[in-house]
Coordinates of C-alpha atoms in Angstrom, one line a residue:
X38 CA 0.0 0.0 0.0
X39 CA 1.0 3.7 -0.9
X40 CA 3.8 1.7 -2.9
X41 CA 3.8 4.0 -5.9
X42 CA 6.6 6.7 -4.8
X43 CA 7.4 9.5 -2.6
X44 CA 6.1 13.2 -3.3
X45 CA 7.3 16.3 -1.8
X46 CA 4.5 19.0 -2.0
X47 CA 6.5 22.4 -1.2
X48 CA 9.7 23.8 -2.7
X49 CA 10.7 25.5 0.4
X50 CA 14.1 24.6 2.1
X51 CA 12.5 21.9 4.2
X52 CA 10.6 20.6 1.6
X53 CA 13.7 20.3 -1.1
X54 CA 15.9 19.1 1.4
X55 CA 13.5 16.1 2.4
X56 CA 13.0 15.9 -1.6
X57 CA 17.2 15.2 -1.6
X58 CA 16.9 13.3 1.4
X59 CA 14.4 10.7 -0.3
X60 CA 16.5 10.5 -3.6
X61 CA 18.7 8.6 -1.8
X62 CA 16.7 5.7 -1.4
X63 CA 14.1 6.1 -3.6
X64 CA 14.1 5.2 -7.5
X65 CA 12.4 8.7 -8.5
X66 CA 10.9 11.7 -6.0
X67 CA 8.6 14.5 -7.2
X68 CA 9.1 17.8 -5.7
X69 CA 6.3 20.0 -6.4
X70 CA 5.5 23.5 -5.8
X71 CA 3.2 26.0 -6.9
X72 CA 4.6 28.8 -9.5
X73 CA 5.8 27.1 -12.6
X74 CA 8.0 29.6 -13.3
X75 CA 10.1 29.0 -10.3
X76 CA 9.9 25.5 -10.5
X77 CA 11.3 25.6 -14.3
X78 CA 14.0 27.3 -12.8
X79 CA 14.7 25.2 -10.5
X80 CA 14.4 22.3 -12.9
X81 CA 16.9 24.1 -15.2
X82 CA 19.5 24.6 -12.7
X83 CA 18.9 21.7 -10.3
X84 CA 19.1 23.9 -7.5
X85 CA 17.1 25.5 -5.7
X86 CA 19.1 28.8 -5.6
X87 CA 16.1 30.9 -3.4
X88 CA 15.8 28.4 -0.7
X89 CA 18.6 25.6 -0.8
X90 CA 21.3 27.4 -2.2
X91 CA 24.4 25.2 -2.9
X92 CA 22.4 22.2 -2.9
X93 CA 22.3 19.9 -5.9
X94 CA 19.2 18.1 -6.9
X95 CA 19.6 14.4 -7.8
X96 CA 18.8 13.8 -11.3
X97 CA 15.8 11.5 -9.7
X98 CA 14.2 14.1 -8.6
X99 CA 11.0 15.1 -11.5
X100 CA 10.8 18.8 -10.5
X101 CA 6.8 20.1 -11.3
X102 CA 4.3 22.4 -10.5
X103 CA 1.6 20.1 -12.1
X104 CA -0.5 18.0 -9.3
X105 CA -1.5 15.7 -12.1
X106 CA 2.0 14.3 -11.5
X107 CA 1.0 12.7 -8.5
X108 CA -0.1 8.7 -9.5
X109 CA -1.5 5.7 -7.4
X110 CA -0.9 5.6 -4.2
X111 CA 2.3 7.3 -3.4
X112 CA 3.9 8.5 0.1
X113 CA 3.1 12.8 -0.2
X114 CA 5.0 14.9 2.5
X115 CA 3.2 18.0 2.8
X116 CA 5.8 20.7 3.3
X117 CA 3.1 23.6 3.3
X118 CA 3.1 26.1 6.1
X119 CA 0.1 25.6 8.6
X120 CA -1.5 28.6 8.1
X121 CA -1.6 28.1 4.5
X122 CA -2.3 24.4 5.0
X123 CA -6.2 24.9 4.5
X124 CA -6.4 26.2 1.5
X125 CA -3.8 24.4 -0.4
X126 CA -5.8 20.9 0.7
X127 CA -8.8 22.6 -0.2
X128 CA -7.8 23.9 -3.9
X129 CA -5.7 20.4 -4.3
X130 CA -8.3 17.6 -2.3
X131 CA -8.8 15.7 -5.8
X132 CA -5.1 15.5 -6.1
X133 CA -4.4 14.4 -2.8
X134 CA -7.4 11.8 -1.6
X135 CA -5.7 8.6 -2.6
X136 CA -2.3 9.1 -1.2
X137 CA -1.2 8.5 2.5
X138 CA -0.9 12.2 3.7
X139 CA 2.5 12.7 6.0
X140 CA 2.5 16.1 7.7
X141 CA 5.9 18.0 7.6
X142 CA 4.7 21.4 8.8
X143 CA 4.2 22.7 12.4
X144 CA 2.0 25.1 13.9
X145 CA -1.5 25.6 15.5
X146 CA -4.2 27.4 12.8
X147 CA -5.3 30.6 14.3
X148 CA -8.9 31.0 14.0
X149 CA -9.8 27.5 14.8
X150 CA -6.9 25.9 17.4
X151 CA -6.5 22.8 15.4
X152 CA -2.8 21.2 14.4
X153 CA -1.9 20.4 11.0
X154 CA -2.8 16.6 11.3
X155 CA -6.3 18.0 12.7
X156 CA -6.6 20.5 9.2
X157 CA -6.0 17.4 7.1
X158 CA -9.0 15.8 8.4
X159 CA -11.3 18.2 8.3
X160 CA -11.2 18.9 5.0
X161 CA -10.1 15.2 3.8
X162 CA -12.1 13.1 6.7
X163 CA -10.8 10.0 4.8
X164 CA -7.5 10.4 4.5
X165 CA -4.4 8.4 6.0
X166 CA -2.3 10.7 7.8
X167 CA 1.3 10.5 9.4
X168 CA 3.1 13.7 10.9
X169 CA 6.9 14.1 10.5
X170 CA 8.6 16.4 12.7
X171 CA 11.5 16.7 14.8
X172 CA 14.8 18.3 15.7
X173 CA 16.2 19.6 12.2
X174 CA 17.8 21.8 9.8
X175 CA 16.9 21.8 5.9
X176 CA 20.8 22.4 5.3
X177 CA 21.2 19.9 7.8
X178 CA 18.9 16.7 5.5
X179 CA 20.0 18.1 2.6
X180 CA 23.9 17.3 3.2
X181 CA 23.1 14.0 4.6
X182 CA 24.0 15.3 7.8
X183 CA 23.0 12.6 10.4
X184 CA 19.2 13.8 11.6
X185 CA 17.1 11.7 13.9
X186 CA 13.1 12.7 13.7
X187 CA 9.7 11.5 15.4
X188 CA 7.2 9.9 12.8
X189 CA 3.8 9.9 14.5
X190 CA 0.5 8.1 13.5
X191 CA -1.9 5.3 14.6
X192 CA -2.2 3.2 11.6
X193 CA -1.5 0.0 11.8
X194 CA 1.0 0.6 8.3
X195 CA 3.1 2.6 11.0
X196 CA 6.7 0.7 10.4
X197 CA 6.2 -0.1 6.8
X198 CA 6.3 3.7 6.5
X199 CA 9.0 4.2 8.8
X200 CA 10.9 1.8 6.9
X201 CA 10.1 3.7 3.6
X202 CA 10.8 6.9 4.8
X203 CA 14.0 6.1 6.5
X204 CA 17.4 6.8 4.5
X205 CA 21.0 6.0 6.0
X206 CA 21.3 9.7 7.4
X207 CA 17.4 10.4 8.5
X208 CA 16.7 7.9 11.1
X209 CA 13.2 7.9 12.2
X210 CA 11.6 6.8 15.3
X211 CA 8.1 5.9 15.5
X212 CA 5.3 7.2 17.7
X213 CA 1.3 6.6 18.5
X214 CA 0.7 9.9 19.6
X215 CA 0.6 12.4 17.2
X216 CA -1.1 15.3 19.1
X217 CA 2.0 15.1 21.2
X218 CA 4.5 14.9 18.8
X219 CA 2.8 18.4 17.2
X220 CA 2.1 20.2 20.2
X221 CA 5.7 19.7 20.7
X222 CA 6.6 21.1 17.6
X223 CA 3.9 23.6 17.4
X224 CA 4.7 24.8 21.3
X225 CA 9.0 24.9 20.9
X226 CA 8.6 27.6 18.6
X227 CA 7.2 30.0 21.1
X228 CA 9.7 29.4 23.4
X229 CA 12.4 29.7 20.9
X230 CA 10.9 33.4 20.5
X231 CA 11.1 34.0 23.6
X232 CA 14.9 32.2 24.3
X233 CA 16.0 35.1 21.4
X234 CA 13.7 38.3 22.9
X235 CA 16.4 37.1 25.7
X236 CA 19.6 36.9 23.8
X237 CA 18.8 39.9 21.2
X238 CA 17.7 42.0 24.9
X239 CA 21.4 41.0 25.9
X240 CA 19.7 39.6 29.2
X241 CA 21.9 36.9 29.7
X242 CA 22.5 33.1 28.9
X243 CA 21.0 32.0 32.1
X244 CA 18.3 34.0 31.2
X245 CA 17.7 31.9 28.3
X246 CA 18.1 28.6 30.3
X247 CA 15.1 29.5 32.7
X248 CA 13.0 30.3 29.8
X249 CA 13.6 27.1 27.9
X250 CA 13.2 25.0 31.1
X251 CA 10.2 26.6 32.2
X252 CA 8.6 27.2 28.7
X253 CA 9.4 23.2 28.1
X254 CA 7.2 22.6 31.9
X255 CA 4.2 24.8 30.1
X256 CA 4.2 22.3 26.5
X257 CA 4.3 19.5 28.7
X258 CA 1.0 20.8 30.9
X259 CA -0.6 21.9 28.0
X260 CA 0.0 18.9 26.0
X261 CA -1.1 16.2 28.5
X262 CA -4.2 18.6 29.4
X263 CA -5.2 18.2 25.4
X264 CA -4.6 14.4 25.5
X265 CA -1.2 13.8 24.9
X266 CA 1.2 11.5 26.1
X267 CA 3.9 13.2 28.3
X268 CA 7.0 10.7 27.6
X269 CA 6.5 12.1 24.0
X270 CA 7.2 15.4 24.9
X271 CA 10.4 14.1 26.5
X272 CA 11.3 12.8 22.8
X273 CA 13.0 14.4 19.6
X274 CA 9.5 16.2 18.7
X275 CA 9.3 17.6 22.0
X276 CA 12.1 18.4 24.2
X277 CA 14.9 17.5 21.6
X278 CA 13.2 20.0 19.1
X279 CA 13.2 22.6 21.8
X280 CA 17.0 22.1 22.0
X281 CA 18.1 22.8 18.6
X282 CA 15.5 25.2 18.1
X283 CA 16.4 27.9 21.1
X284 CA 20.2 27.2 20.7
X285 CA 21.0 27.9 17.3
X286 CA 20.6 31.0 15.1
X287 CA 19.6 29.1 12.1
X288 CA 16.3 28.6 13.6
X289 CA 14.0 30.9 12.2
X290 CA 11.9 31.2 15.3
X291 CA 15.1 31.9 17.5
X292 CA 16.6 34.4 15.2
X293 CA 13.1 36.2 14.7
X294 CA 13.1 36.8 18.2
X295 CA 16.5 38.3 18.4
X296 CA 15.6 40.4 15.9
X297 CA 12.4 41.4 17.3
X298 CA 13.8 42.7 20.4
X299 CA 16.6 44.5 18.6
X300 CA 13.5 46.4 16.7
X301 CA 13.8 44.6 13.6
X302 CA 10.0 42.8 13.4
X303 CA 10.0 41.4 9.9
X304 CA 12.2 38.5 7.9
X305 CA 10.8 38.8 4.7
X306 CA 9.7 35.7 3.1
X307 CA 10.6 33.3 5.7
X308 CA 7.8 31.2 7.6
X309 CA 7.7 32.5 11.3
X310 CA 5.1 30.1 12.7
X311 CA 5.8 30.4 16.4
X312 CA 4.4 34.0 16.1
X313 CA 1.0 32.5 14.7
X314 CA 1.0 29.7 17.1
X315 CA 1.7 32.1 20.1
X316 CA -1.3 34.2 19.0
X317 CA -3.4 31.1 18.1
X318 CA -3.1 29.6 21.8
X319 CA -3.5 32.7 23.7
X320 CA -7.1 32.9 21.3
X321 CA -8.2 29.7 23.1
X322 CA -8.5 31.4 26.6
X323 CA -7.5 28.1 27.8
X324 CA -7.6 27.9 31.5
X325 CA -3.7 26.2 31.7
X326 CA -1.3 28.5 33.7
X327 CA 1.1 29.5 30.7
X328 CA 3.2 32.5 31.6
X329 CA 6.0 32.4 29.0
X330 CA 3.6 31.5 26.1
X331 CA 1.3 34.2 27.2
X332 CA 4.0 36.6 28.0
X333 CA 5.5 36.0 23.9
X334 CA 1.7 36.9 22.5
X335 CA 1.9 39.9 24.2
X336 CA 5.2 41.1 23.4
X337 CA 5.0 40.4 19.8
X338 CA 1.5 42.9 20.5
X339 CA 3.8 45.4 21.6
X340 CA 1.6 45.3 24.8
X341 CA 5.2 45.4 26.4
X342 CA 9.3 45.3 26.1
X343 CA 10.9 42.4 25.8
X344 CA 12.4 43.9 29.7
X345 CA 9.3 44.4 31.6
X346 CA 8.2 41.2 30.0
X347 CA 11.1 39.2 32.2
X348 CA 10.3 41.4 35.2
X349 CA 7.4 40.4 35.3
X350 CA 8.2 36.4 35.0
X351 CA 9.9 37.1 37.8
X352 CA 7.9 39.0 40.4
X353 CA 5.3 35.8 39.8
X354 CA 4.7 34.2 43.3
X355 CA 7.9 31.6 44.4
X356 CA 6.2 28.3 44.4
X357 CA 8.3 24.4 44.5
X358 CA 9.8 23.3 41.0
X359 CA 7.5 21.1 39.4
X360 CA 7.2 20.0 35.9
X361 CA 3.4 19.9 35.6

């Protein structure tokens, strides 16, 4: 089942890079994306010189911007950021119906709360769905560099897609929770906001440690209150994501947030989802004590400086370190 190739749907960096990634194992990979005019370039070249620069593409990759490429039943990775998600299953569902459906982006949707996996079945109810997601770099896959990820879903087909997926450099480990493995993904990127607001304020490196320690206690509490399993927030999709993302200045989330609290608010044409997601979760007026996560929607409203934002962390009453 879901024998008939892998797809790539979004010529971004992740997506190209997982493209590359897949070539390696697979006997042809489409990467598709939406402008043909790009896509014909990057055809031509073999690179994708916007996203990927530096990069070549295997010559078994079939670069298009024609869904009709898509044939039986292949293996799709939808690279497509979540807030965009929606529509793009929407304009593309009679493209997409008869393939198994594995989720690459992460993010909550503002407006209704729901994770990508979530999207996916509302507007395909039938469709078989995996999420992919993880502690990575695009430049990281691409190179072969040795990446380990979380591949989540409660089929039964589970390993045979691990199997499928897996290459000699992108080892993946397989999970039955996928509401944990995204709200780990989804939730990291707020802290990782707040981890740079920290660094680009110059406040300190142990500054940074108490917000990633105590922003990792709020994805755990919010998590197991929406019906996850903790132990998978202790995995690569939750607290090893959080890692890489808050410690590295190739994470767009991280370096968004330095930027932000130097007064530079914009990094045009790169995906920012832990803004939306911030925003998203502080829409739910969910009753879960979430300071830090709360704290980022605020400062990114300009309600306050990324300064008074830390004083106020602190003045919160002392209490005994607990995770939950």
């Amino acid at each position: 089942m879901y024998s008939d190739g892998v797809a790539v749907i979004g010529a971004g960096a992740f997506g190209t890079a997982l493209a590359i990634a897949q070539a390696a194992k697979q006997q042809n990979v489409i990467l598709w994306g939406r402008d043909p005019d790009t896509m014909g370039t990057i055809n031509a070249l073999r690179e994708n010189n916007a996203r990927l620069p530096g990069l070549r593409l295997p010559g078994n990759i079939t670069v298009t911007a024609n869904m009709a490429s898509l044939h039986g039943q292949m293996t799709v990775l939808l690279s497509v950021p979540t807030q965009s998600l929606r529509g793009f299953l929407q304009e593309h569902a009679q493209w997409l119906a008869s393939h198994m459906l594995v989720v690459c982006c992460k993010g909550v949707e503002r407006g209704t709360g729901l994770l990508p996996e979530e999207i996916v079945k509302s507007v395909l109810p039938q469709a078989v769905t995996a999420v992919l997601t993880g502690p990575s770099f695009a430049d990281d896959i691409g190179r072969g560099k040795p990446t380990a990820l979380t591949l989540a879903t409660d089929v039964p087909s589970g390993g045979e897609l691990q199997e499928t997926l897996s290459t000699p450099t992108l080892r993946l480990y397989l999970s039955d929770d996928p509401r944990g493995a995204q709200l780990g993904g989804a939730l990291k990127n707020v802290v990782a906001l707040a981890a740079g607001m920290v660094i680009g304020a110059d406040l300190g490196e142990s500054a940074r440690a108490a917000l990633m320690t105590r922003g990792f206690a709020e994805i755990v509490r919010l998590a197991q209150v929406q019906g996850a399993h903790p132990e998978t927030l202790w995995g690569l999709s939750g607290f090893g994501d959080l890692i890489l993302t808050c410690s590295s200045e190739k994470s767009r989330n991280f370096s968004y947030g330095v930027q932000f609290a130097q007064g530079h608010h914009m990094i045009d044409g790169v995906t920012v989802e832990g803004v939306m997601t911030a925003h998203a979760i502080c829409e739910q007026n969910l009753d879960i004590d979430l300071p830090v996560i709360y704290m980022v929607s605020r400062l990114l409203k300009g309600e306050v400086s990324v300064p008074q934002a830390m004083e106020t962390l602190l003045q919160r009453p002392l209490k005994s370190e607990r995770l939950l």
